[in-house]
Amino acid sequence: LLEKMADVSLKEAALIVGVVAACYWNSLFCGFVFDDVSAILDNKDLHPSTPLKNLFQNDFWGTPMSEERSHKSYRPLTVLTFRLNYLFSELNAVSYHFLNLVFHVVVCLVFLKVCKLFLDNRSSVVASLLFAVHPIHTEAVTGVVGRAELLSSIFFLAAFLSYTKSKGPDNTIVWTPIAVTVFLVAVATLCKEQGITVVGICCVYEVFIAQGYTLPTLLDTAVQILRGKGSIPFSMLQTLLKLIVLMFSTLLLVVIRVQVIQSQLPVFTRFDNPAAVSPSPARQLTFNYLLPVNAWLLLNPSELCCDWTMGTIPLVESLLDVRNVATLTFFCFLGSLMVFSLRYPGDSSKTVLMALCLIVLPFIPASNLFFPVGFVVAERVLYVPSMGFCILVAHGWKKLSNKSVLRKISWVCLAAVLFTHALKTLHRNWDWESEYTLFMSALKVNKNNAKLWNNVGHALENEKNFERALQFFIQATQVQPDDIGAHMNVGRTYKNLNKTKEAEESYMIAKSLMPQIIPGKKYAARVAPNHLNVYINLANLIRANESRLEEADQLYRQAISMRPDFKQAYISRGELLLKMNKPLKAKEAYLKALELDRTNADLWYNLAIVYIELKDPTEALKNFNRALELNPTHKLALFNSALLMQESGDARLRPEAKQRLLHYVKEEPQDSNGYFNLGMLAMDDKKDMEAEAWMKKAIRLQPNFRSALFNLALLYSQTGKELMALPVLEDLLRYYPDHTKGLILKGDILMNQKKDIVGAKMCFEKILQLDPNNVQGKHNLCVVYFEERDLIKAEKCLVETLALAPHEEYIQRHLNIVRSKIASLGAMEQSSLPSDGTAATEAKKNSFQNLKEAKSEKTTTQSTADNKKEHSKNKKSTEKSSVDKETPKKSTKEIKDIEKKRVAALKRLEEIERILNGE
């Protein structure tokens, strides 16, 4: 490429670079807008974790080419440059815009070289400057997705320059430049489809420029040959050979391109391109009228718009429409230029001919004349055609400036055009700063495009300004009452505003506008795939009502029947079936979705959740791992797989669980759940200081974190720091006054550590106010009465407790002990009875030793009894152990062992509660 630009002087290059920088410096402050969102932000092909081969299997937007919803725009080399941007700066928009600016500079410099083939130096610089500053290019340069135009143009022009070297001395053929041309054409086409049109320009150049033929000469030669009065000249045979090679190469590229799109054209709706689905003559009249519209944008780029779809340009439905005059004028002017360029020899006609080729041939794929495209007018597709326009203007300016009378005026006009265009470009760049500024600027030009109203609404919606967004969405439905997407937007916004009734009404309107199924006709070919989301959105809305789950399921099934490859419908239906407690059917739905897309980490994650519901943790963990293989930063898979490992009880899995939780908190540093579960893992590993640090961090992030507060208090209690547990329990009970286990633990500490019988009694009475049938709270209150030396009240209390739990042996035993003491001691010295779950201190009198042992025995039995739903086997073994250990006297060590068992059981109880409650 540098060799091709060898005769571009340093001054000329510096001038071009300076002008481009002056016009586009502010583009570096713009973000990702409009199509950039789909091509950059939502495109997984940019991520290093995505295999490179995917770039050559997916379209420009990251959708597999095999899918019907694909736009069939195959531009892997452009996506590759986006991926390089992502590699160096991820989603920092500045680097993307800077690279676009660099590519525009390169295009301008290569274009200058091309101009010098047909214009003098001064006129070439004028053409290149006009191209550099033309406002029509802002969409291609400032819009990141416009890089497809920039890259394709570089290789487009390079291919043409290479071909101009294919003519050797004495009109011989030099094959190397032709081979290079074919290669560059292929590369240009892999950047954007219109790159292939350079072959047509090469053919025209070969016949009319390189060989110097004119149309009359060719006609005369053809007539002579047909009459048998002459033979084909050798030079013409050589020309034919070169053209055959070019055309064969082009045909091969076309065949490959058709294979890539699998012989399917993309699906567009009448909203994207109304004329494409209109009957004759409206279709032909409108498409022809669009040609002068595009020409006018080149001539007068004062009113630019990022989106010309829907009702922007009303259909030309009659021959009497006054706009047909513009069409007729355009074709007359174009025809006269073509006649001049083809009929007459000379440099001027050759320049005009090449300018016309650059205008017409690259525009053909976007003209709608041969196949429909997904837009009415698109400013970015005028990037290459504007080159021909700039050559025409520069050539005309040269003619004027050569006349002494008009020389000064021509220079003044040129300066004015360049200055105003540069100013307009600079101003237009700011419109691309954000989606809101872009679409608001478009509404100033055109208020009849519902898509623009929708897009402003989307921009406001992204800012959580739902009230104002709703106004724009409603306006879109008024501008285009049959716009399904607009009604869906209204429904979604009502849902965000918690107006479910209005949301459902809007979704129902959108649903009623969907085309009805025609037997024998493929549904997907007649509607945009994203419009089927109306069924998903409506079902998602109504399934919040438990009585309408079957109705929601019917909507999902209806969407699937319309499009058996509608992946999102299977995913949403799987979620619903889980909610309906039908895990086996949910599994079927997710497996069907996986048949359509095995690289979707979310699907593997959802399937793992199904296996958890099916009580198959091994398969669940396998699917979590598969999700993490596809997306190592999948937050939910990291978190839930770590929980699954933690709950498995397998100590070998704890290190990996910890690593996943550490990865999770790195991704979600503000989520207290990650730190809490790290704390629970540390408690399991007996790393008390580490557990304390994690729990405190969780509480700092979420001061009312119920489970973290309780487990931190439990940790302090377990490690002999009962007095440090009290303020934590105070916080817990301030947020959750009815936390039963917190009240029990607090009462236990108050009684045994603080000797605060009154405070302990208040805790246990509070428990009974919340739940009069709470056996543990009731029993502990009985202990308080005993400590208060009110044996009669203690006896009555134990009788009531035994009535609540007649099968609990320890209550009967305690009751017997109390009655025995009442009968035998009478007025003798009273002793104390320990509170729930703790042994009395060794200072208790020997006469009450049997009672203390009974209480110690109760500790582990009661704790496991609370847990008997999941740990009935443990309960039995613990009771047996306690009975076996019953002796007249217990050591301090034995008492501490019992205490440890108690706190461990309480901790497990809290863990189970957290799991069941989803904390």
PDB file of N, CA and C in Angstrom, residues 848-897:
ATOM      1  N   PHE A 848     -27.173 -31.149  93.376  1.00  0.00           N
ATOM      2  CA  PHE A 848     -27.917 -30.928  92.127  1.00  0.00           C
ATOM      3  C   PHE A 848     -27.132 -31.450  90.918  1.00  0.00           C
ATOM      4  N   GLN A 849     -26.139 -32.332  91.168  1.00  0.00           N
ATOM      5  CA  GLN A 849     -25.302 -32.791  90.053  1.00  0.00           C
ATOM      6  C   GLN A 849     -26.108 -33.581  89.041  1.00  0.00           C
ATOM      7  N   ASN A 850     -27.030 -34.423  89.540  1.00  0.00           N
ATOM      8  CA  ASN A 850     -27.834 -35.213  88.605  1.00  0.00           C
ATOM      9  C   ASN A 850     -28.652 -34.328  87.686  1.00  0.00           C
ATOM     10  N   LEU A 851     -29.172 -33.221  88.206  1.00  0.00           N
ATOM     11  CA  LEU A 851     -29.972 -32.315  87.403  1.00  0.00           C
ATOM     12  C   LEU A 851     -29.118 -31.652  86.325  1.00  0.00           C
ATOM     13  N   LYS A 852     -27.875 -31.224  86.672  1.00  0.00           N
ATOM     14  CA  LYS A 852     -26.993 -30.575  85.709  1.00  0.00           C
ATOM     15  C   LYS A 852     -26.646 -31.546  84.585  1.00  0.00           C
ATOM     16  N   GLU A 853     -26.399 -32.792  84.924  1.00  0.00           N
ATOM     17  CA  GLU A 853     -26.062 -33.772  83.901  1.00  0.00           C
ATOM     18  C   GLU A 853     -27.238 -33.977  82.960  1.00  0.00           C
ATOM     19  N   ALA A 854     -28.419 -33.986  83.544  1.00  0.00           N
ATOM     20  CA  ALA A 854     -29.602 -34.128  82.701  1.00  0.00           C
ATOM     21  C   ALA A 854     -29.707 -32.965  81.736  1.00  0.00           C
ATOM     22  N   LYS A 855     -29.395 -31.759  82.231  1.00  0.00           N
ATOM     23  CA  LYS A 855     -29.441 -30.591  81.348  1.00  0.00           C
ATOM     24  C   LYS A 855     -28.393 -30.688  80.249  1.00  0.00           C
ATOM     25  N   SER A 856     -27.211 -31.178  80.609  1.00  0.00           N
ATOM     26  CA  SER A 856     -26.172 -31.336  79.593  1.00  0.00           C
ATOM     27  C   SER A 856     -26.588 -32.352  78.561  1.00  0.00           C
ATOM     28  N   GLU A 857     -27.246 -33.379  79.037  1.00  0.00           N
ATOM     29  CA  GLU A 857     -27.747 -34.400  78.123  1.00  0.00           C
ATOM     30  C   GLU A 857     -28.757 -33.796  77.164  1.00  0.00           C
ATOM     31  N   LYS A 858     -29.557 -32.930  77.663  1.00  0.00           N
ATOM     32  CA  LYS A 858     -30.589 -32.283  76.843  1.00  0.00           C
ATOM     33  C   LYS A 858     -29.980 -31.452  75.727  1.00  0.00           C
ATOM     34  N   THR A 859     -28.811 -30.893  75.977  1.00  0.00           N
ATOM     35  CA  THR A 859     -28.214 -29.948  75.046  1.00  0.00           C
ATOM     36  C   THR A 859     -28.129 -30.500  73.641  1.00  0.00           C
ATOM     37  N   THR A 860     -27.418 -31.616  73.481  1.00  0.00           N
ATOM     38  CA  THR A 860     -27.241 -32.150  72.142  1.00  0.00           C
ATOM     39  C   THR A 860     -28.527 -32.753  71.624  1.00  0.00           C
ATOM     40  N   THR A 861     -29.331 -33.325  72.508  1.00  0.00           N
ATOM     41  CA  THR A 861     -30.592 -33.908  72.060  1.00  0.00           C
ATOM     42  C   THR A 861     -31.516 -32.843  71.499  1.00  0.00           C
ATOM     43  N   GLN A 862     -31.636 -31.741  72.212  1.00  0.00           N
ATOM     44  CA  GLN A 862     -32.543 -30.682  71.770  1.00  0.00           C
ATOM     45  C   GLN A 862     -32.077 -30.058  70.464  1.00  0.00           C
ATOM     46  N   SER A 863     -30.780 -29.822  70.375  1.00  0.00           N
ATOM     47  CA  SER A 863     -30.254 -29.190  69.173  1.00  0.00           C
ATOM     48  C   SER A 863     -30.513 -30.059  67.962  1.00  0.00           C
ATOM     49  N   THR A 864     -30.281 -31.359  68.125  1.00  0.00           N
ATOM     50  CA  THR A 864     -30.526 -32.235  66.986  1.00  0.00           C
ATOM     51  C   THR A 864     -32.005 -32.460  66.782  1.00  0.00           C
ATOM     52  N   ALA A 865     -32.787 -32.366  67.841  1.00  0.00           N
ATOM     53  CA  ALA A 865     -34.232 -32.508  67.673  1.00  0.00           C
ATOM     54  C   ALA A 865     -34.777 -31.403  66.798  1.00  0.00           C
ATOM     55  N   ASP A 866     -34.244 -30.179  66.963  1.00  0.00           N
ATOM     56  CA  ASP A 866     -34.676 -29.083  66.092  1.00  0.00           C
ATOM     57  C   ASP A 866     -34.337 -29.368  64.640  1.00  0.00           C
ATOM     58  N   ASN A 867     -33.340 -30.211  64.463  1.00  0.00           N
ATOM     59  CA  ASN A 867     -32.849 -30.485  63.123  1.00  0.00           C
ATOM     60  C   ASN A 867     -33.353 -31.824  62.602  1.00  0.00           C
ATOM     61  N   LYS A 868     -34.325 -32.386  63.243  1.00  0.00           N
ATOM     62  CA  LYS A 868     -34.650 -33.785  62.990  1.00  0.00           C
ATOM     63  C   LYS A 868     -35.181 -34.028  61.587  1.00  0.00           C
ATOM     64  N   LYS A 869     -35.639 -32.994  60.915  1.00  0.00           N
ATOM     65  CA  LYS A 869     -36.156 -33.177  59.556  1.00  0.00           C
ATOM     66  C   LYS A 869     -35.079 -33.701  58.616  1.00  0.00           C
ATOM     67  N   GLU A 870     -33.853 -33.175  58.749  1.00  0.00           N
ATOM     68  CA  GLU A 870     -32.788 -33.578  57.856  1.00  0.00           C
ATOM     69  C   GLU A 870     -31.753 -34.450  58.543  1.00  0.00           C
ATOM     70  N   HIS A 871     -31.788 -34.504  59.849  1.00  0.00           N
ATOM     71  CA  HIS A 871     -30.728 -35.197  60.562  1.00  0.00           C
ATOM     72  C   HIS A 871     -31.299 -36.155  61.608  1.00  0.00           C
ATOM     73  N   SER A 872     -32.320 -36.900  61.251  1.00  0.00           N
ATOM     74  CA  SER A 872     -32.942 -37.805  62.212  1.00  0.00           C
ATOM     75  C   SER A 872     -31.964 -38.885  62.672  1.00  0.00           C
ATOM     76  N   LYS A 873     -31.092 -39.358  61.772  1.00  0.00           N
ATOM     77  CA  LYS A 873     -30.118 -40.376  62.152  1.00  0.00           C
ATOM     78  C   LYS A 873     -29.137 -39.821  63.164  1.00  0.00           C
ATOM     79  N   ASN A 874     -28.710 -38.607  62.943  1.00  0.00           N
ATOM     80  CA  ASN A 874     -27.796 -37.975  63.889  1.00  0.00           C
ATOM     81  C   ASN A 874     -28.447 -37.833  65.255  1.00  0.00           C
ATOM     82  N   LYS A 875     -29.720 -37.508  65.230  1.00  0.00           N
ATOM     83  CA  LYS A 875     -30.440 -37.327  66.500  1.00  0.00           C
ATOM     84  C   LYS A 875     -30.408 -38.623  67.309  1.00  0.00           C
ATOM     85  N   LYS A 876     -30.692 -39.733  66.637  1.00  0.00           N
ATOM     86  CA  LYS A 876     -30.723 -41.006  67.356  1.00  0.00           C
ATOM     87  C   LYS A 876     -29.358 -41.347  67.923  1.00  0.00           C
ATOM     88  N   SER A 877     -28.348 -41.187  67.123  1.00  0.00           N
ATOM     89  CA  SER A 877     -27.016 -41.548  67.605  1.00  0.00           C
ATOM     90  C   SER A 877     -26.572 -40.633  68.737  1.00  0.00           C
ATOM     91  N   THR A 878     -26.941 -39.372  68.678  1.00  0.00           N
ATOM     92  CA  THR A 878     -26.556 -38.435  69.733  1.00  0.00           C
ATOM     93  C   THR A 878     -27.249 -38.792  71.035  1.00  0.00           C
ATOM     94  N   GLU A 879     -28.516 -39.141  70.977  1.00  0.00           N
ATOM     95  CA  GLU A 879     -29.248 -39.520  72.196  1.00  0.00           C
ATOM     96  C   GLU A 879     -28.601 -40.759  72.834  1.00  0.00           C
ATOM     97  N   LYS A 880     -28.264 -41.693  71.988  1.00  0.00           N
ATOM     98  CA  LYS A 880     -27.649 -42.917  72.509  1.00  0.00           C
ATOM     99  C   LYS A 880     -26.327 -42.595  73.197  1.00  0.00           C
ATOM    100  N   SER A 881     -25.561 -41.751  72.548  1.00  0.00           N
ATOM    101  CA  SER A 881     -24.277 -41.368  73.121  1.00  0.00           C
ATOM    102  C   SER A 881     -24.454 -40.676  74.464  1.00  0.00           C
ATOM    103  N   SER A 882     -25.456 -39.815  74.560  1.00  0.00           N
ATOM    104  CA  SER A 882     -25.667 -39.075  75.801  1.00  0.00           C
ATOM    105  C   SER A 882     -26.079 -40.016  76.930  1.00  0.00           C
ATOM    106  N   VAL A 883     -26.931 -40.961  76.612  1.00  0.00           N
ATOM    107  CA  VAL A 883     -27.351 -41.903  77.650  1.00  0.00           C
ATOM    108  C   VAL A 883     -26.169 -42.739  78.105  1.00  0.00           C
ATOM    109  N   ASP A 884     -25.377 -43.186  77.138  1.00  0.00           N
ATOM    110  CA  ASP A 884     -24.213 -43.991  77.488  1.00  0.00           C
ATOM    111  C   ASP A 884     -23.265 -43.236  78.390  1.00  0.00           C
ATOM    112  N   LYS A 885     -23.159 -41.898  78.163  1.00  0.00           N
ATOM    113  CA  LYS A 885     -22.200 -41.104  78.914  1.00  0.00           C
ATOM    114  C   LYS A 885     -22.731 -40.629  80.255  1.00  0.00           C
ATOM    115  N   GLU A 886     -23.975 -40.934  80.543  1.00  0.00           N
ATOM    116  CA  GLU A 886     -24.564 -40.407  81.770  1.00  0.00           C
ATOM    117  C   GLU A 886     -23.860 -41.028  82.980  1.00  0.00           C
ATOM    118  N   THR A 887     -23.232 -40.223  83.807  1.00  0.00           N
ATOM    119  CA  THR A 887     -22.487 -40.652  84.994  1.00  0.00           C
ATOM    120  C   THR A 887     -22.834 -39.716  86.133  1.00  0.00           C
ATOM    121  N   PRO A 888     -22.522 -40.129  87.347  1.00  0.00           N
ATOM    122  CA  PRO A 888     -22.842 -39.264  88.484  1.00  0.00           C
ATOM    123  C   PRO A 888     -22.168 -37.907  88.402  1.00  0.00           C
ATOM    124  N   LYS A 889     -21.047 -37.826  87.678  1.00  0.00           N
ATOM    125  CA  LYS A 889     -20.339 -36.554  87.661  1.00  0.00           C
ATOM    126  C   LYS A 889     -19.622 -36.377  86.330  1.00  0.00           C
ATOM    127  N   LYS A 890     -19.629 -35.158  85.796  1.00  0.00           N
ATOM    128  CA  LYS A 890     -18.974 -34.878  84.518  1.00  0.00           C
ATOM    129  C   LYS A 890     -17.808 -33.939  84.746  1.00  0.00           C
ATOM    130  N   SER A 891     -16.748 -34.118  83.920  1.00  0.00           N
ATOM    131  CA  SER A 891     -15.590 -33.232  83.995  1.00  0.00           C
ATOM    132  C   SER A 891     -15.845 -31.966  83.194  1.00  0.00           C
ATOM    133  N   THR A 892     -14.969 -30.972  83.440  1.00  0.00           N
ATOM    134  CA  THR A 892     -15.064 -29.717  82.679  1.00  0.00           C
ATOM    135  C   THR A 892     -14.861 -29.977  81.197  1.00  0.00           C
ATOM    136  N   LYS A 893     -13.931 -30.857  80.838  1.00  0.00           N
ATOM    137  CA  LYS A 893     -13.665 -31.162  79.433  1.00  0.00           C
ATOM    138  C   LYS A 893     -14.903 -31.723  78.746  1.00  0.00           C
ATOM    139  N   GLU A 894     -15.606 -32.648  79.458  1.00  0.00           N
ATOM    140  CA  GLU A 894     -16.821 -33.224  78.873  1.00  0.00           C
ATOM    141  C   GLU A 894     -17.885 -32.160  78.650  1.00  0.00           C
ATOM    142  N   ILE A 895     -17.981 -31.262  79.605  1.00  0.00           N
ATOM    143  CA  ILE A 895     -18.978 -30.187  79.474  1.00  0.00           C
ATOM    144  C   ILE A 895     -18.658 -29.312  78.268  1.00  0.00           C
ATOM    145  N   LYS A 896     -17.357 -28.998  78.086  1.00  0.00           N
ATOM    146  CA  LYS A 896     -16.958 -28.174  76.925  1.00  0.00           C
ATOM    147  C   LYS A 896     -17.225 -28.898  75.616  1.00  0.00           C
ATOM    148  N   ASP A 897     -17.008 -30.219  75.619  1.00  0.00           N
ATOM    149  CA  ASP A 897     -17.299 -30.992  74.399  1.00  0.00           C
ATOM    150  C   ASP A 897     -18.764 -30.902  74.035  1.00  0.00           C
TER     151      ASP A 897
END
